[in-house]
Amino acid sequence: MLSIAGQTLRARWASFAGVFIALALGACLLATTGLTIASTVSDGRQPQWFTLPDVVVTGNQTVTVTVTVDEGDGVHSTSTQRTRRPQQLPEGAAGRLAALPGATVVVDRSVPADIDGAALDVHPWSSAGLHPFTILGGEPPQTGDQVVLTAPTSHRPGDRVEASTPLGRRTWTVAGIVDGPPAAYLTDAAAAALAGGRIDAIAVSGVTAERVREVVGTGPAVLTGDRRASAEPDPDADLLAVAASLLGTTAGVAVFVSVFVVAGTFAFAVVQRRQELALLRAAGATPRQVRRLVLGESLIVGVVAGLAGCFAGTLVAPPFAAWLARSGFAPPGFTARFILWPLLAAFGLSLLVALIGAAVAARRAGKVRPIEALREAAAERRVMTAGRWIFGILFLGGAAVVLVLIPGLGAEAVALVLVDAQLAITGIALLAPVFAPRLAWLAGLLLPGVAGGLARDNARSAVRRTASTVAPILVTVGIAAATFAATATLWDAEERASAARVTAPAVALPPGSAGIPSFGGGVPVAQSVVYVRTDDYAEEFAATYTGSGVERALRLPVTSGSVTDLAGTGTVVVGAGIARSAGWRTGGTATLWLDDATEVRLRVVAVLSPSIDLDQTVLLPWELRSAHAPRTGADAVYLWDSTPGDARVVTAAEYFRTLNAQQRRMNRLALVAVLGMALVYTSIAIANTLVMATSGRVRDLAVLRLGGGTPRQVLTMIGAEALLLGCTGLVLAGGVTAGMLAGLRAGLAGLVADPRIVVPWTPIAVIAAGCVLITLVASLVPAALVLRTPPGRLSSVRE
């Protein structure tokens, strides 16, 4: 059957062009994303700072959760989570290591500072010898007010520089300029004072790692070789994780929509080829052979499209990686390289998508009976099957139930609104043959003239064509509108709730990354994270360190306990959501890990009321931050009287807008990338359906021409029909979005005072206009090409 499949492909290449493009694009995307993701993890990170020492000792930076799966056999499941910072090294570890015979020990400390507007980490001068460097000018620092900067810099030895540090403003004199990794160097004593005695790492040379491990014990990490890079800050790690997440989502969309396009195309092709398939059955072909024919066609298309897509992926991946770096999703200089296994995976997956997409159509093709098909080949068969009715009603019913429940669910409702929209979109897409033709006919009543009447009647009578065109528009515009509007509404609600919570008259922000030093005229706060065991892994939650008097600076309604008891180093206030997840209650003990992997047991002094901004957050006392991150400034200070130093004073609304601006930008770019991909596939689905439909209505167009219709009149009718179908999809998508937003507003009513709906009209309008334009072009262009043939010849063309 493969030879026959090849012949049918050659004869009907236009019908399979959409399948080929969808599969090739899918394979290209899978290859591109696979190569890019593989490039983020294929090579181990090389040490840049600790290049010269043999061994580097740093604090533990992992949280490990072990779960007993089968107590009888002693089977355990272990998950490990890397934390933001390492633990503090034990006191005296450096001295004990220095006592080893032949050991050379360098203590490294790192303190954030802003020097004349440039964010740099300050290290002791002895740390400069941990990697190759050259003094380009001047000399090493000799006194506590001298600093050495790394090139390139506009400063010269002797210049005075202003620095913001965790201890406040400092004025240093540039003693020298060196090359090497970006940093600033003070004398060892000045750096130790600035770090509050904290040691970030100990570099050891001249002894083996085994000897070092015997001295420091099992707690700290003893690193050699490329593992020394683990002791260095990795600012690219979060970016690469974001890139991998975005690429994974995009690949998932590509796979899902590829199956959708392939399945729809083959289903439409089977309907159009019923007479051809019936002739095969009448000639003796068995149902199994007919199924193999359809699957053979998909196999050939899948192989060719997979190879073409993988080849294109190798060309697209490098510039795509460069775009990720320019957009902030990946570190500067990131690129994608040629790796074989992502290409093999992309090819295999695209082939699997082709076979899965054609499987249902093959099954339907095998059911064609010779006599029945020959007799009814020209009639459009029943589109709504029992399965479509059942699942469509189930999905719509589920969406209605969720919409009714949302107002009473409180904070949990927020997570359900997009699920509700997806259920409704899926249900309406399944029932599109019921809704779309009737809605298009009603909308067509607004169209004047004969062309409008024909367009209206065609949309109602050609049920399959109407449903196949409206469904992808509904899915794309519905998901885009629901996602953009829901995220914008939630972001606005969260920022407004956070700003409304602040009772302090103003907020002071630091001039740079060093934070605001200790200040007595307000309540300092600092953002962080904690790790809480949920089920069999450590989940990351937001944490906020707050100074004393936070109850005066913030409105913090509680369900139990008192926020005024948040003090010392052994208490915690927890949000309602995290309290439910972890099973914590007031007066109980909360076991969690701080951002430096230190496990602490804290007494829960209060559980906050459900809210949109603090539901998944814990409040920690400032004293606990001082114990684990000494000499670290505040991210902000809620002011009562004066202003600390040269801090920038803003309103609460400006503070929270600034706090979330970068994350919002990244989220918007991610949404545009993913939904843009959905729009590309929608274009393929719509264009493929309409091109195939045009080839199937050649004789209808010939009748219109022979009846006296001019090409312009026929094209006007086809254009009007395309606009009807496009607008029908937009109306259905708008209805779903409106219902979802109504549910979202009801869910937010108990969490935010006067919740408002925020709709970013520009991206939604662009996607909607793109869908309608694609529908119009994909209808008019094939029809215009067909109408170039004289009517007499057109009426005799084989469909």
PDB file of C-alpha atoms in Angstrom, residues 513-642:
ATOM      1  CA  SER A 513      21.919  46.256  44.618  1.00  0.00           C
ATOM      2  CA  ALA A 514      23.627  46.564  48.018  1.00  0.00           C
ATOM      3  CA  GLY A 515      20.370  47.286  49.833  1.00  0.00           C
ATOM      4  CA  ILE A 516      19.585  49.810  52.549  1.00  0.00           C
ATOM      5  CA  PRO A 517      21.717  49.505  55.712  1.00  0.00           C
ATOM      6  CA  SER A 518      20.232  49.265  59.197  1.00  0.00           C
ATOM      7  CA  PHE A 519      17.902  52.193  59.806  1.00  0.00           C
ATOM      8  CA  GLY A 520      15.781  53.087  62.803  1.00  0.00           C
ATOM      9  CA  GLY A 521      13.158  55.294  61.167  1.00  0.00           C
ATOM     10  CA  GLY A 522      11.046  52.608  59.533  1.00  0.00           C
ATOM     11  CA  VAL A 523      10.381  48.902  59.003  1.00  0.00           C
ATOM     12  CA  PRO A 524      12.941  47.138  56.785  1.00  0.00           C
ATOM     13  CA  VAL A 525      11.818  44.333  54.473  1.00  0.00           C
ATOM     14  CA  ALA A 526      13.761  41.962  52.227  1.00  0.00           C
ATOM     15  CA  GLN A 527      12.480  39.438  49.705  1.00  0.00           C
ATOM     16  CA  SER A 528      13.761  35.868  49.833  1.00  0.00           C
ATOM     17  CA  VAL A 529      12.589  32.279  49.466  1.00  0.00           C
ATOM     18  CA  VAL A 530      12.143  29.266  51.717  1.00  0.00           C
ATOM     19  CA  TYR A 531      11.814  25.582  50.925  1.00  0.00           C
ATOM     20  CA  VAL A 532       8.990  23.556  52.425  1.00  0.00           C
ATOM     21  CA  ARG A 533       8.503  19.832  52.186  1.00  0.00           C
ATOM     22  CA  THR A 534       5.280  19.046  50.347  1.00  0.00           C
ATOM     23  CA  ASP A 535       4.723  15.371  49.593  1.00  0.00           C
ATOM     24  CA  ASP A 536       8.040  13.997  48.318  1.00  0.00           C
ATOM     25  CA  TYR A 537       9.996  17.116  47.395  1.00  0.00           C
ATOM     26  CA  ALA A 538      11.011  20.548  48.729  1.00  0.00           C
ATOM     27  CA  GLU A 539       8.834  23.237  47.169  1.00  0.00           C
ATOM     28  CA  GLU A 540      10.006  26.832  46.898  1.00  0.00           C
ATOM     29  CA  PHE A 541       7.808  29.531  48.451  1.00  0.00           C
ATOM     30  CA  ALA A 542       8.186  33.298  48.716  1.00  0.00           C
ATOM     31  CA  ALA A 543       9.473  34.693  51.992  1.00  0.00           C
ATOM     32  CA  THR A 544       9.672  38.246  53.330  1.00  0.00           C
ATOM     33  CA  TYR A 545      11.946  39.251  56.190  1.00  0.00           C
ATOM     34  CA  THR A 546      10.387  42.110  58.163  1.00  0.00           C
ATOM     35  CA  GLY A 547      11.629  44.313  60.953  1.00  0.00           C
ATOM     36  CA  SER A 548       9.812  44.980  64.196  1.00  0.00           C
ATOM     37  CA  GLY A 549       6.646  47.051  63.923  1.00  0.00           C
ATOM     38  CA  VAL A 550       5.520  45.466  60.661  1.00  0.00           C
ATOM     39  CA  GLU A 551       1.963  45.426  61.972  1.00  0.00           C
ATOM     40  CA  ARG A 552       2.089  49.244  61.900  1.00  0.00           C
ATOM     41  CA  ALA A 553       3.420  49.374  58.339  1.00  0.00           C
ATOM     42  CA  LEU A 554       1.157  46.730  56.786  1.00  0.00           C
ATOM     43  CA  ARG A 555      -2.449  45.651  57.154  1.00  0.00           C
ATOM     44  CA  LEU A 556      -2.131  41.977  58.028  1.00  0.00           C
ATOM     45  CA  PRO A 557      -5.514  40.467  58.962  1.00  0.00           C
ATOM     46  CA  VAL A 558      -5.118  37.028  60.522  1.00  0.00           C
ATOM     47  CA  THR A 559      -7.331  34.016  60.995  1.00  0.00           C
ATOM     48  CA  SER A 560      -5.502  33.143  64.214  1.00  0.00           C
ATOM     49  CA  GLY A 561      -2.570  34.348  66.300  1.00  0.00           C
ATOM     50  CA  SER A 562      -0.924  37.770  66.338  1.00  0.00           C
ATOM     51  CA  VAL A 563       1.646  39.322  64.005  1.00  0.00           C
ATOM     52  CA  THR A 564       3.103  41.328  66.907  1.00  0.00           C
ATOM     53  CA  ASP A 565       4.674  38.093  68.186  1.00  0.00           C
ATOM     54  CA  LEU A 566       6.949  37.905  65.119  1.00  0.00           C
ATOM     55  CA  ALA A 567      10.333  38.498  66.761  1.00  0.00           C
ATOM     56  CA  GLY A 568      13.608  36.806  67.600  1.00  0.00           C
ATOM     57  CA  THR A 569      14.934  33.962  65.477  1.00  0.00           C
ATOM     58  CA  GLY A 570      12.357  31.261  66.156  1.00  0.00           C
ATOM     59  CA  THR A 571       8.983  32.559  64.927  1.00  0.00           C
ATOM     60  CA  VAL A 572       7.136  32.748  61.634  1.00  0.00           C
ATOM     61  CA  VAL A 573       3.862  34.101  60.205  1.00  0.00           C
ATOM     62  CA  VAL A 574       2.454  31.986  57.371  1.00  0.00           C
ATOM     63  CA  GLY A 575       0.002  32.667  54.569  1.00  0.00           C
ATOM     64  CA  ALA A 576      -3.252  30.762  54.431  1.00  0.00           C
ATOM     65  CA  GLY A 577      -2.312  28.839  51.286  1.00  0.00           C
ATOM     66  CA  ILE A 578       1.052  27.576  52.504  1.00  0.00           C
ATOM     67  CA  ALA A 579      -0.490  26.743  55.877  1.00  0.00           C
ATOM     68  CA  ARG A 580      -2.953  24.447  54.139  1.00  0.00           C
ATOM     69  CA  SER A 581      -0.264  22.871  51.947  1.00  0.00           C
ATOM     70  CA  ALA A 582       2.104  22.167  54.826  1.00  0.00           C
ATOM     71  CA  GLY A 583      -0.507  21.458  57.494  1.00  0.00           C
ATOM     72  CA  TRP A 584       0.683  24.269  59.790  1.00  0.00           C
ATOM     73  CA  ARG A 585      -1.441  25.973  62.417  1.00  0.00           C
ATOM     74  CA  THR A 586      -0.957  28.670  65.004  1.00  0.00           C
ATOM     75  CA  GLY A 587       1.121  27.473  67.928  1.00  0.00           C
ATOM     76  CA  GLY A 588       2.565  24.582  65.975  1.00  0.00           C
ATOM     77  CA  THR A 589       6.045  24.106  64.574  1.00  0.00           C
ATOM     78  CA  ALA A 590       6.951  24.893  60.986  1.00  0.00           C
ATOM     79  CA  THR A 591       9.960  23.049  59.625  1.00  0.00           C
ATOM     80  CA  LEU A 592      11.514  24.679  56.577  1.00  0.00           C
ATOM     81  CA  TRP A 593      14.805  25.489  54.873  1.00  0.00           C
ATOM     82  CA  LEU A 594      16.055  29.022  54.423  1.00  0.00           C
ATOM     83  CA  ASP A 595      17.586  30.240  51.169  1.00  0.00           C
ATOM     84  CA  ASP A 596      21.037  29.158  52.427  1.00  0.00           C
ATOM     85  CA  ALA A 597      19.902  25.528  52.917  1.00  0.00           C
ATOM     86  CA  THR A 598      19.753  25.888  56.709  1.00  0.00           C
ATOM     87  CA  GLU A 599      16.953  23.834  58.220  1.00  0.00           C
ATOM     88  CA  VAL A 600      15.040  25.705  60.926  1.00  0.00           C
ATOM     89  CA  ARG A 601      12.122  24.892  63.171  1.00  0.00           C
ATOM     90  CA  LEU A 602       9.979  27.938  63.827  1.00  0.00           C
ATOM     91  CA  ARG A 603       6.929  28.520  65.979  1.00  0.00           C
ATOM     92  CA  VAL A 604       3.889  29.652  63.974  1.00  0.00           C
ATOM     93  CA  VAL A 605       2.665  32.807  65.722  1.00  0.00           C
ATOM     94  CA  ALA A 606      -0.053  33.697  63.200  1.00  0.00           C
ATOM     95  CA  VAL A 607      -1.835  32.456  60.090  1.00  0.00           C
ATOM     96  CA  LEU A 608      -2.829  35.221  57.695  1.00  0.00           C
ATOM     97  CA  SER A 609      -6.283  35.488  56.172  1.00  0.00           C
ATOM     98  CA  PRO A 610      -6.624  34.300  52.547  1.00  0.00           C
ATOM     99  CA  SER A 611      -5.270  36.896  50.123  1.00  0.00           C
ATOM    100  CA  ILE A 612      -4.007  37.102  46.583  1.00  0.00           C
ATOM    101  CA  ASP A 613      -0.604  38.569  47.454  1.00  0.00           C
ATOM    102  CA  LEU A 614       0.450  36.765  50.659  1.00  0.00           C
ATOM    103  CA  ASP A 615      -1.400  33.469  50.398  1.00  0.00           C
ATOM    104  CA  GLN A 616       1.774  31.549  49.448  1.00  0.00           C
ATOM    105  CA  THR A 617       4.225  33.630  51.513  1.00  0.00           C
ATOM    106  CA  VAL A 618       5.859  33.369  54.925  1.00  0.00           C
ATOM    107  CA  LEU A 619       6.928  36.364  57.020  1.00  0.00           C
ATOM    108  CA  LEU A 620      10.194  35.896  58.891  1.00  0.00           C
ATOM    109  CA  PRO A 621      11.711  38.095  61.639  1.00  0.00           C
ATOM    110  CA  TRP A 622      14.579  40.408  60.702  1.00  0.00           C
ATOM    111  CA  GLU A 623      16.749  38.899  63.426  1.00  0.00           C
ATOM    112  CA  LEU A 624      16.701  35.570  61.573  1.00  0.00           C
ATOM    113  CA  ARG A 625      18.033  37.284  58.446  1.00  0.00           C
ATOM    114  CA  SER A 626      20.767  38.956  60.482  1.00  0.00           C
ATOM    115  CA  ALA A 627      21.813  35.570  61.846  1.00  0.00           C
ATOM    116  CA  HIS A 628      22.082  33.911  58.429  1.00  0.00           C
ATOM    117  CA  ALA A 629      22.937  36.877  56.188  1.00  0.00           C
ATOM    118  CA  PRO A 630      24.879  39.341  58.352  1.00  0.00           C
ATOM    119  CA  ARG A 631      25.585  42.808  57.044  1.00  0.00           C
ATOM    120  CA  THR A 632      22.927  42.445  54.346  1.00  0.00           C
ATOM    121  CA  GLY A 633      20.848  45.514  53.592  1.00  0.00           C
ATOM    122  CA  ALA A 634      17.091  45.793  53.192  1.00  0.00           C
ATOM    123  CA  ASP A 635      15.333  45.702  49.833  1.00  0.00           C
ATOM    124  CA  ALA A 636      13.026  48.473  51.031  1.00  0.00           C
ATOM    125  CA  VAL A 637      12.071  50.365  54.178  1.00  0.00           C
ATOM    126  CA  TYR A 638       8.531  51.376  55.059  1.00  0.00           C
ATOM    127  CA  LEU A 639       9.084  54.909  56.313  1.00  0.00           C
ATOM    128  CA  TRP A 640       7.538  56.754  59.216  1.00  0.00           C
ATOM    129  CA  ASP A 641       9.705  59.803  59.681  1.00  0.00           C
ATOM    130  CA  SER A 642      13.038  60.470  57.995  1.00  0.00           C
TER     131      SER A 642
END
